[in-house]
Short mmCIF file of N, CA and C in Angstrom, two decimals:
data_model
loop_
_atom_site.label_atom_id
_atom_site.label_comp_id
_atom_site.label_asym_id
_atom_site.label_seq_id
_atom_site.Cartn_x
_atom_site.Cartn_y
_atom_site.Cartn_z
N MET A 148 40.22 -47.13 -90.28
CA MET A 148 38.87 -47.53 -89.98
C MET A 148 38.76 -47.92 -88.47
N PRO A 149 37.87 -47.27 -87.74
CA PRO A 149 37.72 -47.58 -86.31
C PRO A 149 37.17 -49.03 -86.11
N VAL A 150 37.64 -49.55 -85.01
CA VAL A 150 37.19 -50.90 -84.63
C VAL A 150 36.08 -50.77 -83.64
N GLU A 151 34.97 -51.47 -83.84
CA GLU A 151 33.82 -51.31 -82.96
C GLU A 151 33.85 -52.40 -81.87
N PRO A 152 33.53 -52.01 -80.64
CA PRO A 152 33.38 -52.99 -79.58
C PRO A 152 32.30 -54.00 -79.84
N LEU A 153 32.47 -55.23 -79.38
CA LEU A 153 31.48 -56.27 -79.50
C LEU A 153 30.51 -56.11 -78.35
N SER A 154 29.26 -56.45 -78.54
CA SER A 154 28.27 -56.44 -77.49
C SER A 154 28.53 -57.66 -76.55
N GLN A 155 27.96 -57.64 -75.39
CA GLN A 155 28.08 -58.76 -74.45
C GLN A 155 27.62 -60.08 -75.14
N LYS A 156 26.49 -60.00 -75.82
CA LYS A 156 25.96 -61.17 -76.54
C LYS A 156 26.96 -61.68 -77.60
N GLU A 157 27.53 -60.75 -78.35
CA GLU A 157 28.51 -61.13 -79.39
C GLU A 157 29.72 -61.79 -78.74
N ILE A 158 30.21 -61.20 -77.63
CA ILE A 158 31.36 -61.82 -76.94
C ILE A 158 31.06 -63.18 -76.48
N GLU A 159 29.89 -63.39 -75.87
CA GLU A 159 29.48 -64.71 -75.42
C GLU A 159 29.43 -65.69 -76.57
N GLY A 160 28.94 -65.28 -77.71
CA GLY A 160 28.88 -66.16 -78.91
C GLY A 160 30.23 -66.56 -79.35
N ARG A 161 31.14 -65.59 -79.42
CA ARG A 161 32.54 -65.82 -79.86
C ARG A 161 33.28 -66.77 -78.86
N LEU A 162 33.02 -66.53 -77.59
CA LEU A 162 33.66 -67.40 -76.55
C LEU A 162 33.17 -68.84 -76.66
N ALA A 163 31.96 -69.06 -77.06
CA ALA A 163 31.46 -70.42 -77.23
C ALA A 163 32.30 -71.21 -78.26
N GLU A 164 32.93 -70.48 -79.16
CA GLU A 164 33.79 -71.06 -80.20
C GLU A 164 35.24 -71.15 -79.77
N LEU A 165 35.60 -70.67 -78.56
CA LEU A 165 36.98 -70.65 -78.09
C LEU A 165 37.08 -71.31 -76.75
N PRO A 166 37.10 -72.65 -76.67
CA PRO A 166 37.17 -73.33 -75.43
C PRO A 166 38.39 -72.87 -74.61
N GLY A 167 38.21 -72.65 -73.32
CA GLY A 167 39.31 -72.27 -72.45
C GLY A 167 39.48 -70.76 -72.32
N TRP A 168 38.90 -70.04 -73.26
CA TRP A 168 38.97 -68.57 -73.19
C TRP A 168 37.80 -68.03 -72.33
N SER A 169 38.01 -66.93 -71.67
CA SER A 169 36.91 -66.36 -70.87
C SER A 169 37.06 -64.81 -70.87
N LEU A 170 35.98 -64.17 -70.43
CA LEU A 170 35.95 -62.76 -70.33
C LEU A 170 36.27 -62.44 -68.88
N ASP A 171 37.34 -61.65 -68.63
CA ASP A 171 37.73 -61.22 -67.29
C ASP A 171 37.70 -59.70 -67.32
N GLY A 172 36.60 -59.16 -66.81
CA GLY A 172 36.42 -57.70 -66.88
C GLY A 172 36.22 -57.28 -68.31
N ASP A 173 37.14 -56.55 -68.85
CA ASP A 173 37.07 -56.05 -70.23
C ASP A 173 38.04 -56.74 -71.16
N ARG A 174 38.49 -57.93 -70.81
CA ARG A 174 39.53 -58.60 -71.57
C ARG A 174 39.20 -60.04 -71.80
N LEU A 175 39.66 -60.57 -72.94
CA LEU A 175 39.60 -62.03 -73.19
C LEU A 175 40.92 -62.61 -72.60
N THR A 176 40.76 -63.66 -71.89
CA THR A 176 41.94 -64.28 -71.19
C THR A 176 41.98 -65.77 -71.41
N ARG A 177 43.21 -66.29 -71.34
CA ARG A 177 43.42 -67.75 -71.46
C ARG A 177 44.80 -68.07 -70.93
N SER A 178 44.91 -69.18 -70.24
CA SER A 178 46.23 -69.72 -69.84
C SER A 178 46.43 -71.08 -70.40
N TYR A 179 47.62 -71.45 -70.78
CA TYR A 179 47.95 -72.69 -71.27
C TYR A 179 49.10 -73.33 -70.45
N ARG A 180 49.05 -74.61 -70.26
CA ARG A 180 50.13 -75.36 -69.60
C ARG A 180 50.84 -76.13 -70.69
N LEU A 181 52.19 -76.15 -70.55
CA LEU A 181 53.03 -76.86 -71.54
C LEU A 181 53.91 -77.83 -70.81
N GLY A 182 54.63 -78.61 -71.56
CA GLY A 182 55.50 -79.67 -70.98
C GLY A 182 56.76 -79.21 -70.39
N SER A 183 57.22 -78.06 -70.70
CA SER A 183 58.53 -77.55 -70.22
C SER A 183 58.60 -76.08 -70.40
N HIS A 184 59.65 -75.51 -69.78
CA HIS A 184 59.87 -74.05 -69.94
C HIS A 184 60.26 -73.74 -71.37
N PHE A 185 60.98 -74.64 -71.95
CA PHE A 185 61.43 -74.37 -73.40
C PHE A 185 60.22 -74.35 -74.31
N ALA A 186 59.28 -75.29 -74.12
CA ALA A 186 58.06 -75.35 -74.91
C ALA A 186 57.22 -74.11 -74.72
N ALA A 187 57.13 -73.63 -73.47
CA ALA A 187 56.40 -72.40 -73.21
C ALA A 187 57.04 -71.21 -73.89
N THR A 188 58.36 -71.14 -73.81
CA THR A 188 59.10 -70.04 -74.45
C THR A 188 58.87 -70.05 -75.94
N ALA A 189 58.94 -71.22 -76.59
CA ALA A 189 58.72 -71.33 -78.02
C ALA A 189 57.36 -70.89 -78.37
N MET A 190 56.33 -71.20 -77.54
CA MET A 190 54.97 -70.76 -77.86
C MET A 190 54.87 -69.25 -77.78
N VAL A 191 55.53 -68.65 -76.79
CA VAL A 191 55.51 -67.17 -76.68
C VAL A 191 56.08 -66.52 -77.93
N VAL A 192 57.19 -67.05 -78.43
CA VAL A 192 57.80 -66.54 -79.62
C VAL A 192 56.81 -66.64 -80.86
N HIS A 193 56.14 -67.79 -80.94
CA HIS A 193 55.18 -68.04 -82.00
C HIS A 193 54.02 -67.05 -81.89
N ILE A 194 53.53 -66.83 -80.68
CA ILE A 194 52.39 -65.91 -80.46
C ILE A 194 52.87 -64.47 -80.86
N ALA A 195 54.09 -64.11 -80.45
CA ALA A 195 54.59 -62.78 -80.79
C ALA A 195 54.63 -62.57 -82.30
N ARG A 196 55.01 -63.60 -83.07
CA ARG A 196 55.00 -63.53 -84.48
C ARG A 196 53.58 -63.26 -85.08
N VAL A 197 52.58 -64.01 -84.52
CA VAL A 197 51.25 -63.82 -84.97
C VAL A 197 50.74 -62.43 -84.59
N GLN A 198 51.10 -61.95 -83.42
CA GLN A 198 50.67 -60.57 -83.01
C GLN A 198 51.25 -59.56 -83.98
N GLU A 199 52.47 -59.72 -84.37
CA GLU A 199 53.06 -58.79 -85.35
C GLU A 199 52.34 -58.84 -86.68
N GLU A 200 52.01 -60.07 -87.16
CA GLU A 200 51.25 -60.23 -88.40
C GLU A 200 49.90 -59.48 -88.32
N LEU A 201 49.25 -59.62 -87.19
CA LEU A 201 47.93 -59.00 -87.02
C LEU A 201 48.00 -57.55 -86.66
N ASP A 202 49.20 -57.06 -86.27
CA ASP A 202 49.38 -55.74 -85.73
C ASP A 202 48.40 -55.51 -84.56
N HIS A 203 48.35 -56.53 -83.72
CA HIS A 203 47.47 -56.49 -82.54
C HIS A 203 48.13 -57.32 -81.45
N HIS A 204 48.37 -56.70 -80.28
CA HIS A 204 49.18 -57.32 -79.26
C HIS A 204 48.44 -57.52 -77.94
N SER A 205 48.70 -58.61 -77.33
CA SER A 205 48.11 -58.90 -76.01
C SER A 205 49.14 -58.70 -74.91
N ASP A 206 48.62 -58.70 -73.67
CA ASP A 206 49.55 -58.87 -72.54
C ASP A 206 49.85 -60.38 -72.51
N LEU A 207 51.07 -60.70 -72.58
CA LEU A 207 51.58 -62.08 -72.78
C LEU A 207 52.54 -62.35 -71.61
N THR A 208 52.19 -63.39 -70.84
CA THR A 208 53.00 -63.72 -69.64
C THR A 208 53.58 -65.13 -69.77
N LEU A 209 54.87 -65.23 -69.57
CA LEU A 209 55.54 -66.51 -69.59
C LEU A 209 55.86 -66.91 -68.14
N GLY A 210 55.32 -68.11 -67.76
CA GLY A 210 55.71 -68.71 -66.48
C GLY A 210 56.61 -69.85 -66.77
N TYR A 211 56.97 -70.65 -65.74
CA TYR A 211 57.91 -71.73 -65.95
C TYR A 211 57.43 -72.64 -67.11
N ASP A 212 56.20 -73.15 -66.98
CA ASP A 212 55.64 -74.00 -68.01
C ASP A 212 54.25 -73.54 -68.39
N THR A 213 53.99 -72.29 -68.30
CA THR A 213 52.67 -71.72 -68.62
C THR A 213 52.84 -70.46 -69.46
N VAL A 214 51.81 -70.25 -70.28
CA VAL A 214 51.68 -69.01 -71.08
C VAL A 214 50.29 -68.47 -70.87
N SER A 215 50.20 -67.20 -70.51
CA SER A 215 48.88 -66.58 -70.31
C SER A 215 48.78 -65.32 -71.17
N LEU A 216 47.55 -65.15 -71.69
CA LEU A 216 47.29 -63.97 -72.54
C LEU A 216 46.06 -63.25 -71.98
N SER A 217 46.12 -61.97 -72.15
CA SER A 217 45.02 -61.06 -71.74
C SER A 217 44.92 -60.00 -72.85
N VAL A 218 43.81 -59.92 -73.52
CA VAL A 218 43.73 -59.05 -74.69
C VAL A 218 42.46 -58.23 -74.77
N HIS A 219 42.61 -56.98 -75.15
CA HIS A 219 41.49 -56.06 -75.50
C HIS A 219 42.05 -55.05 -76.44
N THR A 220 41.18 -54.22 -76.95
CA THR A 220 41.63 -53.29 -78.03
C THR A 220 41.66 -51.87 -77.49
N HIS A 221 42.88 -51.33 -77.34
CA HIS A 221 43.06 -50.01 -76.85
C HIS A 221 42.35 -48.93 -77.67
N SER A 222 42.36 -49.06 -78.97
CA SER A 222 41.77 -48.07 -79.89
C SER A 222 40.28 -48.10 -79.81
N ALA A 223 39.69 -49.05 -79.16
CA ALA A 223 38.21 -49.13 -78.95
C ALA A 223 37.89 -48.84 -77.50
N GLY A 224 38.75 -48.09 -76.81
CA GLY A 224 38.49 -47.70 -75.43
C GLY A 224 38.72 -48.87 -74.45
N GLY A 225 39.50 -49.87 -74.82
CA GLY A 225 39.79 -51.02 -73.97
C GLY A 225 38.72 -52.04 -74.03
N ALA A 226 37.84 -52.02 -75.01
CA ALA A 226 36.77 -53.01 -75.16
C ALA A 226 37.26 -54.20 -75.97
N VAL A 227 36.46 -55.28 -75.92
CA VAL A 227 36.76 -56.44 -76.77
C VAL A 227 36.16 -56.22 -78.14
N THR A 228 36.99 -56.50 -79.14
CA THR A 228 36.59 -56.32 -80.54
C THR A 228 36.86 -57.64 -81.32
N GLU A 229 36.52 -57.60 -82.56
CA GLU A 229 36.74 -58.76 -83.45
C GLU A 229 38.26 -59.01 -83.59
N LYS A 230 39.07 -57.97 -83.43
CA LYS A 230 40.53 -58.13 -83.53
C LYS A 230 41.01 -59.06 -82.37
N ASP A 231 40.38 -58.94 -81.19
CA ASP A 231 40.81 -59.77 -80.08
C ASP A 231 40.39 -61.19 -80.30
N VAL A 232 39.20 -61.39 -80.89
CA VAL A 232 38.70 -62.74 -81.16
C VAL A 232 39.62 -63.40 -82.23
N GLU A 233 40.03 -62.66 -83.22
CA GLU A 233 40.91 -63.20 -84.26
C GLU A 233 42.25 -63.61 -83.67
N LEU A 234 42.79 -62.83 -82.81
CA LEU A 234 44.06 -63.18 -82.15
C LEU A 234 43.85 -64.44 -81.33
N ALA A 235 42.77 -64.52 -80.52
CA ALA A 235 42.50 -65.70 -79.78
C ALA A 235 42.38 -66.94 -80.64
N ARG A 236 41.69 -66.84 -81.77
CA ARG A 236 41.55 -67.96 -82.71
C ARG A 236 42.95 -68.47 -83.23
N ARG A 237 43.70 -67.44 -83.60
CA ARG A 237 45.08 -67.78 -84.15
C ARG A 237 45.90 -68.51 -83.07
N VAL A 238 45.80 -68.05 -81.86
CA VAL A 238 46.56 -68.69 -80.76
C VAL A 238 46.04 -70.11 -80.55
N GLU A 239 44.72 -70.27 -80.55
CA GLU A 239 44.15 -71.62 -80.38
C GLU A 239 44.61 -72.53 -81.49
N ASP A 240 44.74 -72.01 -82.68
CA ASP A 240 45.20 -72.86 -83.82
C ASP A 240 46.72 -73.33 -83.64
N LEU A 241 47.52 -72.47 -83.04
CA LEU A 241 48.94 -72.85 -82.91
C LEU A 241 49.23 -73.61 -81.63
N ALA A 242 48.37 -73.50 -80.64
CA ALA A 242 48.66 -74.14 -79.34
C ALA A 242 48.91 -75.62 -79.40
N PRO A 243 48.11 -76.39 -80.08
CA PRO A 243 48.32 -77.83 -80.14
C PRO A 243 49.74 -78.25 -80.66
N GLY A 244 50.23 -77.43 -81.60
CA GLY A 244 51.57 -77.72 -82.11
C GLY A 244 52.71 -77.58 -81.11
N HIS A 245 52.41 -76.88 -80.02
CA HIS A 245 53.36 -76.71 -78.93
C HIS A 245 53.04 -77.65 -77.74
N GLY A 246 52.03 -78.48 -77.90
CA GLY A 246 51.69 -79.38 -76.80
C GLY A 246 50.91 -78.72 -75.69
N ALA A 247 50.39 -77.51 -75.96
CA ALA A 247 49.73 -76.75 -74.92
C ALA A 247 48.29 -77.29 -74.65
N HIS A 248 47.90 -77.19 -73.39
CA HIS A 248 46.55 -77.56 -73.00
C HIS A 248 46.08 -76.69 -71.89
#
């Protein structure tokens, strides 16, 4: 089943429910700061597990004490879809457990 791109208005509505996330070009993006490199690494592993569960993967960058995500849907021509919003929601749900802000 093809995934449909969200309209600009739909994206704006979804972003209102995702504090810290923004639209950068054709991607949803967010960076988190954590208390240590180990905490950031643990969060990356947790995000990778969620991505596997959803079968939807972001560009995921590990810094010393930061984790950054950039996500869009390749099968929808690189547009933002509901799959991207779901991944962002799942990451938002797990971030507090890692002390991310």
